[in-house]
Amino acid sequence: MLYAFIVEDEQFAREELKYLLTETGDIEIIGESETMHEALWDINECQPDVVFLDIQLAKGNGMELAKQFKHMKKQPMIVFATAYDAYALDAFDLDAIDYIVKPIDGVRLRKTVDKLLVHAQFHRGKPQQEDIQPQGTKTIPVKDDDRMIIVQVDEIYYIGTENRQTYIKTAQHKYETDLLLYQILEKLGDDFLQVHRGYIVNLKQVSAIEPWLNRAYNLILKDGSKVPISRSYAKHVKQKLGIK
């Protein structure tokens, strides 16, 4: 079974593709989106095996969205499903598994799914490249009204997410940034640790840890902020803090 995400701004086309994919018996739809911004955020969160992607979106271009996938921890396979055949060469330059021209029929889609299954089987079990430890950056660009300002990394208490928006919290301010959580984490050094799907914390700013509901915890920071630690991260966080 492969887990799929659909990016398509036309509801009828999206529903038809969902139906055809489900009918194959080898695809489970775990997310869908109409816009680039929502899609990039949600794909990074749910980490699908494959993204079925339209090219001409009402808000954005599917080609530009696909270029962002290479920066993700889990890079999904790409299948373009579009009414235009002029972009096929560009699509395969992005390592797309297939390029389907609408209207899509079940027989053609079955061939695509078979390609995906073969590709997934081949790459399953392939050793992953060793993670490159980030050297750390000293500054992060953030929004402040109509200005872009530079925040020193040492001033950051934590980075969080809210309503598909990433923000950076310092002692005095809470700034928005266009960077996604994983993109920021890649830029930071060892003093920063992801403690929840939606939070990264500066360990130098942690003053205490307290138990919370269902074996979860809260980190209490030096400015009084509380940041949740999800159960899946708790063991690693306690190890980093030297807590047994």
JSON list of C-alpha atoms in Angstrom, two decimals:
[
{"chain": "A", "resi": 1, "resn": "MET", "atom": "CA", "xyz": [0.00, 0.00, 0.00]},
{"chain": "A", "resi": 2, "resn": "LEU", "atom": "CA", "xyz": [1.26, 3.46, -0.93]},
{"chain": "A", "resi": 3, "resn": "TYR", "atom": "CA", "xyz": [0.14, 6.65, 0.81]},
{"chain": "A", "resi": 4, "resn": "ALA", "atom": "CA", "xyz": [-0.72, 9.50, -1.56]},
{"chain": "A", "resi": 5, "resn": "PHE", "atom": "CA", "xyz": [-1.32, 13.24, -1.42]},
{"chain": "A", "resi": 6, "resn": "ILE", "atom": "CA", "xyz": [-3.22, 15.09, -4.17]},
{"chain": "A", "resi": 7, "resn": "VAL", "atom": "CA", "xyz": [-2.59, 18.71, -5.19]},
{"chain": "A", "resi": 8, "resn": "GLU", "atom": "CA", "xyz": [-5.40, 19.83, -7.49]},
{"chain": "A", "resi": 9, "resn": "ASP", "atom": "CA", "xyz": [-7.39, 23.07, -7.40]},
{"chain": "A", "resi": 10, "resn": "GLU", "atom": "CA", "xyz": [-10.44, 21.79, -9.32]},
{"chain": "A", "resi": 11, "resn": "GLN", "atom": "CA", "xyz": [-12.75, 19.91, -6.98]},
{"chain": "A", "resi": 12, "resn": "PHE", "atom": "CA", "xyz": [-14.30, 17.64, -9.62]},
{"chain": "A", "resi": 13, "resn": "ALA", "atom": "CA", "xyz": [-10.89, 16.59, -10.96]},
{"chain": "A", "resi": 14, "resn": "ARG", "atom": "CA", "xyz": [-9.65, 16.02, -7.42]},
{"chain": "A", "resi": 15, "resn": "GLU", "atom": "CA", "xyz": [-12.62, 13.83, -6.48]},
{"chain": "A", "resi": 16, "resn": "GLU", "atom": "CA", "xyz": [-12.33, 11.83, -9.70]},
{"chain": "A", "resi": 17, "resn": "LEU", "atom": "CA", "xyz": [-8.62, 11.18, -9.14]},
{"chain": "A", "resi": 18, "resn": "LYS", "atom": "CA", "xyz": [-9.26, 10.16, -5.53]},
{"chain": "A", "resi": 19, "resn": "TYR", "atom": "CA", "xyz": [-11.90, 7.69, -6.69]},
{"chain": "A", "resi": 20, "resn": "LEU", "atom": "CA", "xyz": [-9.70, 6.18, -9.41]},
{"chain": "A", "resi": 21, "resn": "LEU", "atom": "CA", "xyz": [-6.71, 5.83, -7.10]},
{"chain": "A", "resi": 22, "resn": "THR", "atom": "CA", "xyz": [-8.77, 4.22, -4.35]},
{"chain": "A", "resi": 23, "resn": "GLU", "atom": "CA", "xyz": [-10.21, 1.77, -6.87]},
{"chain": "A", "resi": 24, "resn": "THR", "atom": "CA", "xyz": [-6.72, 0.42, -7.63]},
{"chain": "A", "resi": 25, "resn": "GLY", "atom": "CA", "xyz": [-6.57, -1.07, -4.13]},
{"chain": "A", "resi": 26, "resn": "ASP", "atom": "CA", "xyz": [-2.90, -0.05, -3.79]},
{"chain": "A", "resi": 27, "resn": "ILE", "atom": "CA", "xyz": [-3.27, 3.62, -2.91]},
{"chain": "A", "resi": 28, "resn": "GLU", "atom": "CA", "xyz": [-4.57, 5.28, 0.25]},
{"chain": "A", "resi": 29, "resn": "ILE", "atom": "CA", "xyz": [-5.23, 9.02, 0.10]},
{"chain": "A", "resi": 30, "resn": "ILE", "atom": "CA", "xyz": [-3.91, 10.72, 3.24]},
{"chain": "A", "resi": 31, "resn": "GLY", "atom": "CA", "xyz": [-4.23, 14.36, 2.21]},
{"chain": "A", "resi": 32, "resn": "GLU", "atom": "CA", "xyz": [-5.23, 16.86, -0.44]},
{"chain": "A", "resi": 33, "resn": "SER", "atom": "CA", "xyz": [-4.79, 20.55, -1.11]},
{"chain": "A", "resi": 34, "resn": "GLU", "atom": "CA", "xyz": [-5.74, 23.27, -3.58]},
{"chain": "A", "resi": 35, "resn": "THR", "atom": "CA", "xyz": [-2.82, 25.67, -3.05]},
{"chain": "A", "resi": 36, "resn": "MET", "atom": "CA", "xyz": [0.98, 25.52, -3.02]},
{"chain": "A", "resi": 37, "resn": "HIS", "atom": "CA", "xyz": [1.39, 26.93, 0.47]},
{"chain": "A", "resi": 38, "resn": "GLU", "atom": "CA", "xyz": [-1.02, 24.50, 2.12]},
{"chain": "A", "resi": 39, "resn": "ALA", "atom": "CA", "xyz": [0.33, 21.60, 0.07]},
{"chain": "A", "resi": 40, "resn": "LEU", "atom": "CA", "xyz": [3.98, 22.24, 0.98]},
{"chain": "A", "resi": 41, "resn": "TRP", "atom": "CA", "xyz": [3.08, 22.47, 4.65]},
{"chain": "A", "resi": 42, "resn": "ASP", "atom": "CA", "xyz": [0.81, 19.41, 4.73]},
{"chain": "A", "resi": 43, "resn": "ILE", "atom": "CA", "xyz": [3.08, 17.20, 2.62]},
{"chain": "A", "resi": 44, "resn": "ASN", "atom": "CA", "xyz": [5.96, 17.89, 4.96]},
{"chain": "A", "resi": 45, "resn": "GLU", "atom": "CA", "xyz": [3.71, 16.98, 7.91]},
{"chain": "A", "resi": 46, "resn": "CYS", "atom": "CA", "xyz": [2.10, 13.76, 6.64]},
{"chain": "A", "resi": 47, "resn": "GLN", "atom": "CA", "xyz": [5.08, 12.54, 4.56]},
{"chain": "A", "resi": 48, "resn": "PRO", "atom": "CA", "xyz": [3.25, 10.66, 1.77]},
{"chain": "A", "resi": 49, "resn": "ASP", "atom": "CA", "xyz": [4.95, 8.12, -0.48]},
{"chain": "A", "resi": 50, "resn": "VAL", "atom": "CA", "xyz": [3.72, 9.88, -3.62]},
{"chain": "A", "resi": 51, "resn": "VAL", "atom": "CA", "xyz": [2.24, 13.23, -4.61]},
{"chain": "A", "resi": 52, "resn": "PHE", "atom": "CA", "xyz": [-0.16, 13.50, -7.54]},
{"chain": "A", "resi": 53, "resn": "LEU", "atom": "CA", "xyz": [0.34, 17.05, -8.70]},
{"chain": "A", "resi": 54, "resn": "ASP", "atom": "CA", "xyz": [-1.40, 19.37, -11.14]},
{"chain": "A", "resi": 55, "resn": "ILE", "atom": "CA", "xyz": [0.78, 21.98, -12.84]},
{"chain": "A", "resi": 56, "resn": "GLN", "atom": "CA", "xyz": [-1.47, 25.00, -13.43]},
{"chain": "A", "resi": 57, "resn": "LEU", "atom": "CA", "xyz": [-2.90, 25.85, -10.02]},
{"chain": "A", "resi": 58, "resn": "ALA", "atom": "CA", "xyz": [-5.09, 28.84, -9.26]},
{"chain": "A", "resi": 59, "resn": "LYS", "atom": "CA", "xyz": [-2.52, 29.92, -6.69]},
{"chain": "A", "resi": 60, "resn": "GLY", "atom": "CA", "xyz": [0.90, 28.83, -7.87]},
{"chain": "A", "resi": 61, "resn": "ASN", "atom": "CA", "xyz": [2.63, 26.37, -10.17]},
{"chain": "A", "resi": 62, "resn": "GLY", "atom": "CA", "xyz": [3.03, 22.65, -9.54]},
{"chain": "A", "resi": 63, "resn": "MET", "atom": "CA", "xyz": [6.52, 22.61, -11.03]},
{"chain": "A", "resi": 64, "resn": "GLU", "atom": "CA", "xyz": [7.73, 25.13, -8.47]},
{"chain": "A", "resi": 65, "resn": "LEU", "atom": "CA", "xyz": [6.11, 23.12, -5.71]},
{"chain": "A", "resi": 66, "resn": "ALA", "atom": "CA", "xyz": [7.81, 19.91, -6.85]},
{"chain": "A", "resi": 67, "resn": "LYS", "atom": "CA", "xyz": [11.21, 21.61, -6.67]},
{"chain": "A", "resi": 68, "resn": "GLN", "atom": "CA", "xyz": [10.68, 22.07, -2.93]},
{"chain": "A", "resi": 69, "resn": "PHE", "atom": "CA", "xyz": [10.29, 18.34, -2.30]},
{"chain": "A", "resi": 70, "resn": "LYS", "atom": "CA", "xyz": [14.03, 17.70, -2.57]},
{"chain": "A", "resi": 71, "resn": "HIS", "atom": "CA", "xyz": [14.53, 19.67, 0.66]},
{"chain": "A", "resi": 72, "resn": "MET", "atom": "CA", "xyz": [12.22, 17.40, 2.64]},
{"chain": "A", "resi": 73, "resn": "LYS", "atom": "CA", "xyz": [13.45, 14.69, 4.96]},
{"chain": "A", "resi": 74, "resn": "LYS", "atom": "CA", "xyz": [11.26, 12.20, 3.13]},
{"chain": "A", "resi": 75, "resn": "GLN", "atom": "CA", "xyz": [11.19, 13.11, -0.56]},
{"chain": "A", "resi": 76, "resn": "PRO", "atom": "CA", "xyz": [7.96, 11.83, -2.11]},
{"chain": "A", "resi": 77, "resn": "MET", "atom": "CA", "xyz": [7.64, 10.28, -5.54]},
{"chain": "A", "resi": 78, "resn": "ILE", "atom": "CA", "xyz": [6.00, 12.67, -8.02]},
{"chain": "A", "resi": 79, "resn": "VAL", "atom": "CA", "xyz": [3.29, 12.03, -10.59]},
{"chain": "A", "resi": 80, "resn": "PHE", "atom": "CA", "xyz": [2.07, 15.01, -12.60]},
{"chain": "A", "resi": 81, "resn": "ALA", "atom": "CA", "xyz": [-1.60, 14.84, -13.56]},
{"chain": "A", "resi": 82, "resn": "THR", "atom": "CA", "xyz": [-2.38, 17.79, -15.82]},
{"chain": "A", "resi": 83, "resn": "ALA", "atom": "CA", "xyz": [-4.35, 18.95, -18.84]},
{"chain": "A", "resi": 84, "resn": "TYR", "atom": "CA", "xyz": [-1.15, 20.18, -20.51]},
{"chain": "A", "resi": 85, "resn": "ASP", "atom": "CA", "xyz": [1.37, 17.96, -22.30]},
{"chain": "A", "resi": 86, "resn": "ALA", "atom": "CA", "xyz": [3.93, 20.71, -22.91]},
{"chain": "A", "resi": 87, "resn": "TYR", "atom": "CA", "xyz": [5.68, 20.29, -19.57]},
{"chain": "A", "resi": 88, "resn": "ALA", "atom": "CA", "xyz": [6.56, 16.62, -19.80]},
{"chain": "A", "resi": 89, "resn": "LEU", "atom": "CA", "xyz": [10.30, 17.11, -20.36]},
{"chain": "A", "resi": 90, "resn": "ASP", "atom": "CA", "xyz": [10.53, 19.56, -17.47]},
{"chain": "A", "resi": 91, "resn": "ALA", "atom": "CA", "xyz": [8.60, 17.11, -15.30]},
{"chain": "A", "resi": 92, "resn": "PHE", "atom": "CA", "xyz": [11.06, 14.29, -15.85]},
{"chain": "A", "resi": 93, "resn": "ASP", "atom": "CA", "xyz": [13.93, 16.67, -15.12]},
{"chain": "A", "resi": 94, "resn": "LEU", "atom": "CA", "xyz": [12.37, 16.75, -11.65]},
{"chain": "A", "resi": 95, "resn": "ASP", "atom": "CA", "xyz": [12.58, 12.94, -11.49]},
{"chain": "A", "resi": 96, "resn": "ALA", "atom": "CA", "xyz": [8.83, 12.49, -11.86]},
{"chain": "A", "resi": 97, "resn": "ILE", "atom": "CA", "xyz": [7.76, 8.85, -11.97]},
{"chain": "A", "resi": 98, "resn": "ASP", "atom": "CA", "xyz": [5.03, 9.55, -14.51]},
{"chain": "A", "resi": 99, "resn": "TYR", "atom": "CA", "xyz": [3.21, 12.30, -16.39]},
{"chain": "A", "resi": 100, "resn": "ILE", "atom": "CA", "xyz": [-0.52, 11.78, -17.03]},
{"chain": "A", "resi": 101, "resn": "VAL", "atom": "CA", "xyz": [-2.56, 13.99, -19.32]},
{"chain": "A", "resi": 102, "resn": "LYS", "atom": "CA", "xyz": [-6.21, 14.58, -18.39]},
{"chain": "A", "resi": 103, "resn": "PRO", "atom": "CA", "xyz": [-8.80, 13.22, -18.78]},
{"chain": "A", "resi": 104, "resn": "ILE", "atom": "CA", "xyz": [-7.41, 10.29, -16.79]},
{"chain": "A", "resi": 105, "resn": "ASP", "atom": "CA", "xyz": [-8.76, 6.80, -17.31]},
{"chain": "A", "resi": 106, "resn": "GLY", "atom": "CA", "xyz": [-8.45, 3.85, -14.97]},
{"chain": "A", "resi": 107, "resn": "VAL", "atom": "CA", "xyz": [-6.31, 1.71, -17.29]},
{"chain": "A", "resi": 108, "resn": "ARG", "atom": "CA", "xyz": [-3.71, 4.44, -17.74]},
{"chain": "A", "resi": 109, "resn": "LEU", "atom": "CA", "xyz": [-3.67, 5.16, -14.03]},
{"chain": "A", "resi": 110, "resn": "ARG", "atom": "CA", "xyz": [-3.18, 1.47, -13.23]},
{"chain": "A", "resi": 111, "resn": "LYS", "atom": "CA", "xyz": [0.06, 1.55, -15.22]},
{"chain": "A", "resi": 112, "resn": "THR", "atom": "CA", "xyz": [1.19, 4.56, -13.21]},
{"chain": "A", "resi": 113, "resn": "VAL", "atom": "CA", "xyz": [0.44, 2.81, -9.92]},
{"chain": "A", "resi": 114, "resn": "ASP", "atom": "CA", "xyz": [2.39, -0.24, -11.07]},
{"chain": "A", "resi": 115, "resn": "LYS", "atom": "CA", "xyz": [5.38, 1.99, -11.81]},
{"chain": "A", "resi": 116, "resn": "LEU", "atom": "CA", "xyz": [5.11, 3.51, -8.35]},
{"chain": "A", "resi": 117, "resn": "LEU", "atom": "CA", "xyz": [4.98, 0.11, -6.69]},
{"chain": "A", "resi": 118, "resn": "VAL", "atom": "CA", "xyz": [8.07, -1.07, -8.56]},
{"chain": "A", "resi": 119, "resn": "HIS", "atom": "CA", "xyz": [9.94, 2.13, -7.76]},
{"chain": "A", "resi": 120, "resn": "ALA", "atom": "CA", "xyz": [8.98, 1.96, -4.07]},
{"chain": "A", "resi": 121, "resn": "GLN", "atom": "CA", "xyz": [9.99, -1.69, -3.82]},
{"chain": "A", "resi": 122, "resn": "PHE", "atom": "CA", "xyz": [13.36, -0.99, -5.41]},
{"chain": "A", "resi": 123, "resn": "HIS", "atom": "CA", "xyz": [14.16, 1.87, -3.05]},
{"chain": "A", "resi": 124, "resn": "ARG", "atom": "CA", "xyz": [12.86, 0.16, 0.07]},
{"chain": "A", "resi": 125, "resn": "GLY", "atom": "CA", "xyz": [15.82, -1.27, 1.90]},
{"chain": "A", "resi": 126, "resn": "LYS", "atom": "CA", "xyz": [18.29, 0.95, 0.06]},
{"chain": "A", "resi": 127, "resn": "PRO", "atom": "CA", "xyz": [20.66, 2.41, 2.63]},
{"chain": "A", "resi": 128, "resn": "GLN", "atom": "CA", "xyz": [20.01, 6.06, 3.34]},
{"chain": "A", "resi": 129, "resn": "GLN", "atom": "CA", "xyz": [22.83, 8.56, 3.08]},
{"chain": "A", "resi": 130, "resn": "GLU", "atom": "CA", "xyz": [24.32, 9.44, 6.42]},
{"chain": "A", "resi": 131, "resn": "ASP", "atom": "CA", "xyz": [22.84, 12.59, 7.85]},
{"chain": "A", "resi": 132, "resn": "ILE", "atom": "CA", "xyz": [25.06, 15.60, 7.51]},
{"chain": "A", "resi": 133, "resn": "GLN", "atom": "CA", "xyz": [25.29, 17.42, 10.82]},
{"chain": "A", "resi": 134, "resn": "PRO", "atom": "CA", "xyz": [24.43, 21.08, 10.34]},
{"chain": "A", "resi": 135, "resn": "GLN", "atom": "CA", "xyz": [27.18, 23.50, 11.24]},
{"chain": "A", "resi": 136, "resn": "GLY", "atom": "CA", "xyz": [24.59, 25.98, 12.43]},
{"chain": "A", "resi": 137, "resn": "THR", "atom": "CA", "xyz": [23.74, 29.44, 11.22]},
{"chain": "A", "resi": 138, "resn": "LYS", "atom": "CA", "xyz": [23.87, 32.66, 13.23]},
{"chain": "A", "resi": 139, "resn": "THR", "atom": "CA", "xyz": [20.79, 34.48, 11.91]},
{"chain": "A", "resi": 140, "resn": "ILE", "atom": "CA", "xyz": [17.25, 33.80, 10.64]},
{"chain": "A", "resi": 141, "resn": "PRO", "atom": "CA", "xyz": [15.20, 36.22, 8.46]},
{"chain": "A", "resi": 142, "resn": "VAL", "atom": "CA", "xyz": [11.73, 37.02, 9.86]},
{"chain": "A", "resi": 143, "resn": "LYS", "atom": "CA", "xyz": [8.77, 39.27, 9.09]},
{"chain": "A", "resi": 144, "resn": "ASP", "atom": "CA", "xyz": [8.05, 42.40, 11.11]},
{"chain": "A", "resi": 145, "resn": "ASP", "atom": "CA", "xyz": [5.03, 44.14, 9.58]},
{"chain": "A", "resi": 146, "resn": "ASP", "atom": "CA", "xyz": [6.25, 45.18, 6.11]},
{"chain": "A", "resi": 147, "resn": "ARG", "atom": "CA", "xyz": [9.93, 44.72, 6.93]},
{"chain": "A", "resi": 148, "resn": "MET", "atom": "CA", "xyz": [12.26, 41.75, 6.88]},
{"chain": "A", "resi": 149, "resn": "ILE", "atom": "CA", "xyz": [14.55, 41.77, 9.89]},
{"chain": "A", "resi": 150, "resn": "ILE", "atom": "CA", "xyz": [17.33, 39.47, 11.02]},
{"chain": "A", "resi": 151, "resn": "VAL", "atom": "CA", "xyz": [17.08, 37.61, 14.33]},
{"chain": "A", "resi": 152, "resn": "GLN", "atom": "CA", "xyz": [20.20, 36.29, 16.03]},
{"chain": "A", "resi": 153, "resn": "VAL", "atom": "CA", "xyz": [19.85, 32.55, 16.65]},
{"chain": "A", "resi": 154, "resn": "ASP", "atom": "CA", "xyz": [21.07, 32.90, 20.25]},
{"chain": "A", "resi": 155, "resn": "GLU", "atom": "CA", "xyz": [18.06, 35.15, 20.95]},
{"chain": "A", "resi": 156, "resn": "ILE", "atom": "CA", "xyz": [15.54, 32.49, 19.92]},
{"chain": "A", "resi": 157, "resn": "TYR", "atom": "CA", "xyz": [13.64, 30.70, 22.69]},
{"chain": "A", "resi": 158, "resn": "TYR", "atom": "CA", "xyz": [11.64, 28.40, 20.43]},
{"chain": "A", "resi": 159, "resn": "ILE", "atom": "CA", "xyz": [10.17, 28.03, 16.95]},
{"chain": "A", "resi": 160, "resn": "GLY", "atom": "CA", "xyz": [6.53, 26.97, 16.63]},
{"chain": "A", "resi": 161, "resn": "THR", "atom": "CA", "xyz": [3.69, 26.54, 14.17]},
{"chain": "A", "resi": 162, "resn": "GLU", "atom": "CA", "xyz": [0.14, 27.81, 14.23]},
{"chain": "A", "resi": 163, "resn": "ASN", "atom": "CA", "xyz": [-2.50, 27.62, 11.47]},
{"chain": "A", "resi": 164, "resn": "ARG", "atom": "CA", "xyz": [0.10, 26.59, 8.88]},
{"chain": "A", "resi": 165, "resn": "GLN", "atom": "CA", "xyz": [2.31, 29.54, 9.81]},
{"chain": "A", "resi": 166, "resn": "THR", "atom": "CA", "xyz": [5.77, 29.22, 11.32]},
{"chain": "A", "resi": 167, "resn": "TYR", "atom": "CA", "xyz": [6.78, 31.73, 13.97]},
{"chain": "A", "resi": 168, "resn": "ILE", "atom": "CA", "xyz": [9.93, 32.42, 15.97]},
{"chain": "A", "resi": 169, "resn": "LYS", "atom": "CA", "xyz": [9.69, 33.40, 19.64]},
{"chain": "A", "resi": 170, "resn": "THR", "atom": "CA", "xyz": [12.33, 35.53, 21.33]},
{"chain": "A", "resi": 171, "resn": "ALA", "atom": "CA", "xyz": [12.23, 37.06, 24.81]},
{"chain": "A", "resi": 172, "resn": "GLN", "atom": "CA", "xyz": [10.36, 40.16, 23.62]},
{"chain": "A", "resi": 173, "resn": "HIS", "atom": "CA", "xyz": [8.79, 39.28, 20.26]},
{"chain": "A", "resi": 174, "resn": "LYS", "atom": "CA", "xyz": [6.98, 36.66, 18.21]},
{"chain": "A", "resi": 175, "resn": "TYR", "atom": "CA", "xyz": [7.87, 36.87, 14.52]},
{"chain": "A", "resi": 176, "resn": "GLU", "atom": "CA", "xyz": [6.42, 35.15, 11.45]},
{"chain": "A", "resi": 177, "resn": "THR", "atom": "CA", "xyz": [8.68, 33.52, 8.86]},
{"chain": "A", "resi": 178, "resn": "ASP", "atom": "CA", "xyz": [8.09, 31.95, 5.45]},
{"chain": "A", "resi": 179, "resn": "LEU", "atom": "CA", "xyz": [10.45, 29.10, 6.32]},
{"chain": "A", "resi": 180, "resn": "LEU", "atom": "CA", "xyz": [8.98, 25.75, 7.28]},
{"chain": "A", "resi": 181, "resn": "LEU", "atom": "CA", "xyz": [9.93, 24.09, 10.55]},
{"chain": "A", "resi": 182, "resn": "TYR", "atom": "CA", "xyz": [12.20, 21.47, 8.98]},
{"chain": "A", "resi": 183, "resn": "GLN", "atom": "CA", "xyz": [13.95, 24.13, 6.89]},
{"chain": "A", "resi": 184, "resn": "ILE", "atom": "CA", "xyz": [14.80, 26.10, 10.02]},
{"chain": "A", "resi": 185, "resn": "LEU", "atom": "CA", "xyz": [15.96, 23.00, 11.89]},
{"chain": "A", "resi": 186, "resn": "GLU", "atom": "CA", "xyz": [18.42, 22.25, 9.07]},
{"chain": "A", "resi": 187, "resn": "LYS", "atom": "CA", "xyz": [20.02, 25.66, 9.64]},
{"chain": "A", "resi": 188, "resn": "LEU", "atom": "CA", "xyz": [20.41, 25.39, 13.41]},
{"chain": "A", "resi": 189, "resn": "GLY", "atom": "CA", "xyz": [23.16, 23.86, 15.50]},
{"chain": "A", "resi": 190, "resn": "ASP", "atom": "CA", "xyz": [23.16, 21.33, 18.33]},
{"chain": "A", "resi": 191, "resn": "ASP", "atom": "CA", "xyz": [21.64, 23.74, 20.86]},
{"chain": "A", "resi": 192, "resn": "PHE", "atom": "CA", "xyz": [18.27, 23.36, 19.12]},
{"chain": "A", "resi": 193, "resn": "LEU", "atom": "CA", "xyz": [16.09, 20.26, 19.33]},
{"chain": "A", "resi": 194, "resn": "GLN", "atom": "CA", "xyz": [12.73, 19.30, 17.87]},
{"chain": "A", "resi": 195, "resn": "VAL", "atom": "CA", "xyz": [10.49, 18.33, 20.80]},
{"chain": "A", "resi": 196, "resn": "HIS", "atom": "CA", "xyz": [7.13, 18.08, 19.03]},
{"chain": "A", "resi": 197, "resn": "ARG", "atom": "CA", "xyz": [5.85, 17.91, 15.48]},
{"chain": "A", "resi": 198, "resn": "GLY", "atom": "CA", "xyz": [5.22, 21.65, 15.71]},
{"chain": "A", "resi": 199, "resn": "TYR", "atom": "CA", "xyz": [8.02, 22.91, 17.98]},
{"chain": "A", "resi": 200, "resn": "ILE", "atom": "CA", "xyz": [11.79, 23.35, 18.08]},
{"chain": "A", "resi": 201, "resn": "VAL", "atom": "CA", "xyz": [13.39, 24.56, 21.32]},
{"chain": "A", "resi": 202, "resn": "ASN", "atom": "CA", "xyz": [16.66, 26.26, 22.19]},
{"chain": "A", "resi": 203, "resn": "LEU", "atom": "CA", "xyz": [17.99, 23.97, 24.93]},
{"chain": "A", "resi": 204, "resn": "LYS", "atom": "CA", "xyz": [20.00, 26.84, 26.41]},
{"chain": "A", "resi": 205, "resn": "GLN", "atom": "CA", "xyz": [16.71, 28.57, 27.27]},
{"chain": "A", "resi": 206, "resn": "VAL", "atom": "CA", "xyz": [15.15, 25.60, 29.11]},
{"chain": "A", "resi": 207, "resn": "SER", "atom": "CA", "xyz": [14.76, 26.07, 32.86]},
{"chain": "A", "resi": 208, "resn": "ALA", "atom": "CA", "xyz": [12.55, 23.08, 33.83]},
{"chain": "A", "resi": 209, "resn": "ILE", "atom": "CA", "xyz": [10.54, 20.12, 32.59]},
{"chain": "A", "resi": 210, "resn": "GLU", "atom": "CA", "xyz": [7.17, 19.10, 34.00]},
{"chain": "A", "resi": 211, "resn": "PRO", "atom": "CA", "xyz": [4.94, 16.06, 33.42]},
{"chain": "A", "resi": 212, "resn": "TRP", "atom": "CA", "xyz": [1.75, 16.58, 31.47]},
{"chain": "A", "resi": 213, "resn": "LEU", "atom": "CA", "xyz": [-1.15, 14.43, 30.31]},
{"chain": "A", "resi": 214, "resn": "ASN", "atom": "CA", "xyz": [-0.77, 10.92, 28.83]},
{"chain": "A", "resi": 215, "resn": "ARG", "atom": "CA", "xyz": [2.96, 10.59, 29.53]},
{"chain": "A", "resi": 216, "resn": "ALA", "atom": "CA", "xyz": [3.72, 13.82, 27.72]},
{"chain": "A", "resi": 217, "resn": "TYR", "atom": "CA", "xyz": [5.72, 16.73, 29.16]},
{"chain": "A", "resi": 218, "resn": "ASN", "atom": "CA", "xyz": [6.06, 20.49, 29.03]},
{"chain": "A", "resi": 219, "resn": "LEU", "atom": "CA", "xyz": [9.32, 22.38, 28.80]},
{"chain": "A", "resi": 220, "resn": "ILE", "atom": "CA", "xyz": [9.38, 25.58, 30.85]},
{"chain": "A", "resi": 221, "resn": "LEU", "atom": "CA", "xyz": [11.63, 28.23, 29.32]},
{"chain": "A", "resi": 222, "resn": "LYS", "atom": "CA", "xyz": [13.48, 31.06, 31.03]},
{"chain": "A", "resi": 223, "resn": "ASP", "atom": "CA", "xyz": [10.89, 33.63, 29.89]},
{"chain": "A", "resi": 224, "resn": "GLY", "atom": "CA", "xyz": [8.07, 31.55, 31.41]},
{"chain": "A", "resi": 225, "resn": "SER", "atom": "CA", "xyz": [6.88, 30.08, 28.10]},
{"chain": "A", "resi": 226, "resn": "LYS", "atom": "CA", "xyz": [5.68, 26.47, 28.07]},
{"chain": "A", "resi": 227, "resn": "VAL", "atom": "CA", "xyz": [6.38, 24.24, 25.09]},
{"chain": "A", "resi": 228, "resn": "PRO", "atom": "CA", "xyz": [4.81, 20.76, 24.80]},
{"chain": "A", "resi": 229, "resn": "ILE", "atom": "CA", "xyz": [6.93, 17.63, 24.32]},
{"chain": "A", "resi": 230, "resn": "SER", "atom": "CA", "xyz": [5.00, 14.92, 22.51]},
{"chain": "A", "resi": 231, "resn": "ARG", "atom": "CA", "xyz": [5.35, 11.32, 23.68]},
{"chain": "A", "resi": 232, "resn": "SER", "atom": "CA", "xyz": [7.26, 10.29, 20.55]},
{"chain": "A", "resi": 233, "resn": "TYR", "atom": "CA", "xyz": [9.98, 12.88, 21.31]},
{"chain": "A", "resi": 234, "resn": "ALA", "atom": "CA", "xyz": [10.02, 12.60, 25.13]},
{"chain": "A", "resi": 235, "resn": "LYS", "atom": "CA", "xyz": [12.73, 9.95, 25.49]},
{"chain": "A", "resi": 236, "resn": "HIS", "atom": "CA", "xyz": [15.15, 11.73, 23.18]},
{"chain": "A", "resi": 237, "resn": "VAL", "atom": "CA", "xyz": [14.52, 15.13, 24.81]},
{"chain": "A", "resi": 238, "resn": "LYS", "atom": "CA", "xyz": [15.17, 13.75, 28.30]},
{"chain": "A", "resi": 239, "resn": "GLN", "atom": "CA", "xyz": [18.39, 12.14, 27.09]},
{"chain": "A", "resi": 240, "resn": "LYS", "atom": "CA", "xyz": [19.56, 15.45, 25.62]},
{"chain": "A", "resi": 241, "resn": "LEU", "atom": "CA", "xyz": [18.77, 17.18, 28.91]},
{"chain": "A", "resi": 242, "resn": "GLY", "atom": "CA", "xyz": [20.49, 14.46, 30.92]},
{"chain": "A", "resi": 243, "resn": "ILE", "atom": "CA", "xyz": [17.27, 13.33, 32.63]},
{"chain": "A", "resi": 244, "resn": "LYS", "atom": "CA", "xyz": [16.64, 9.65, 33.31]}
]
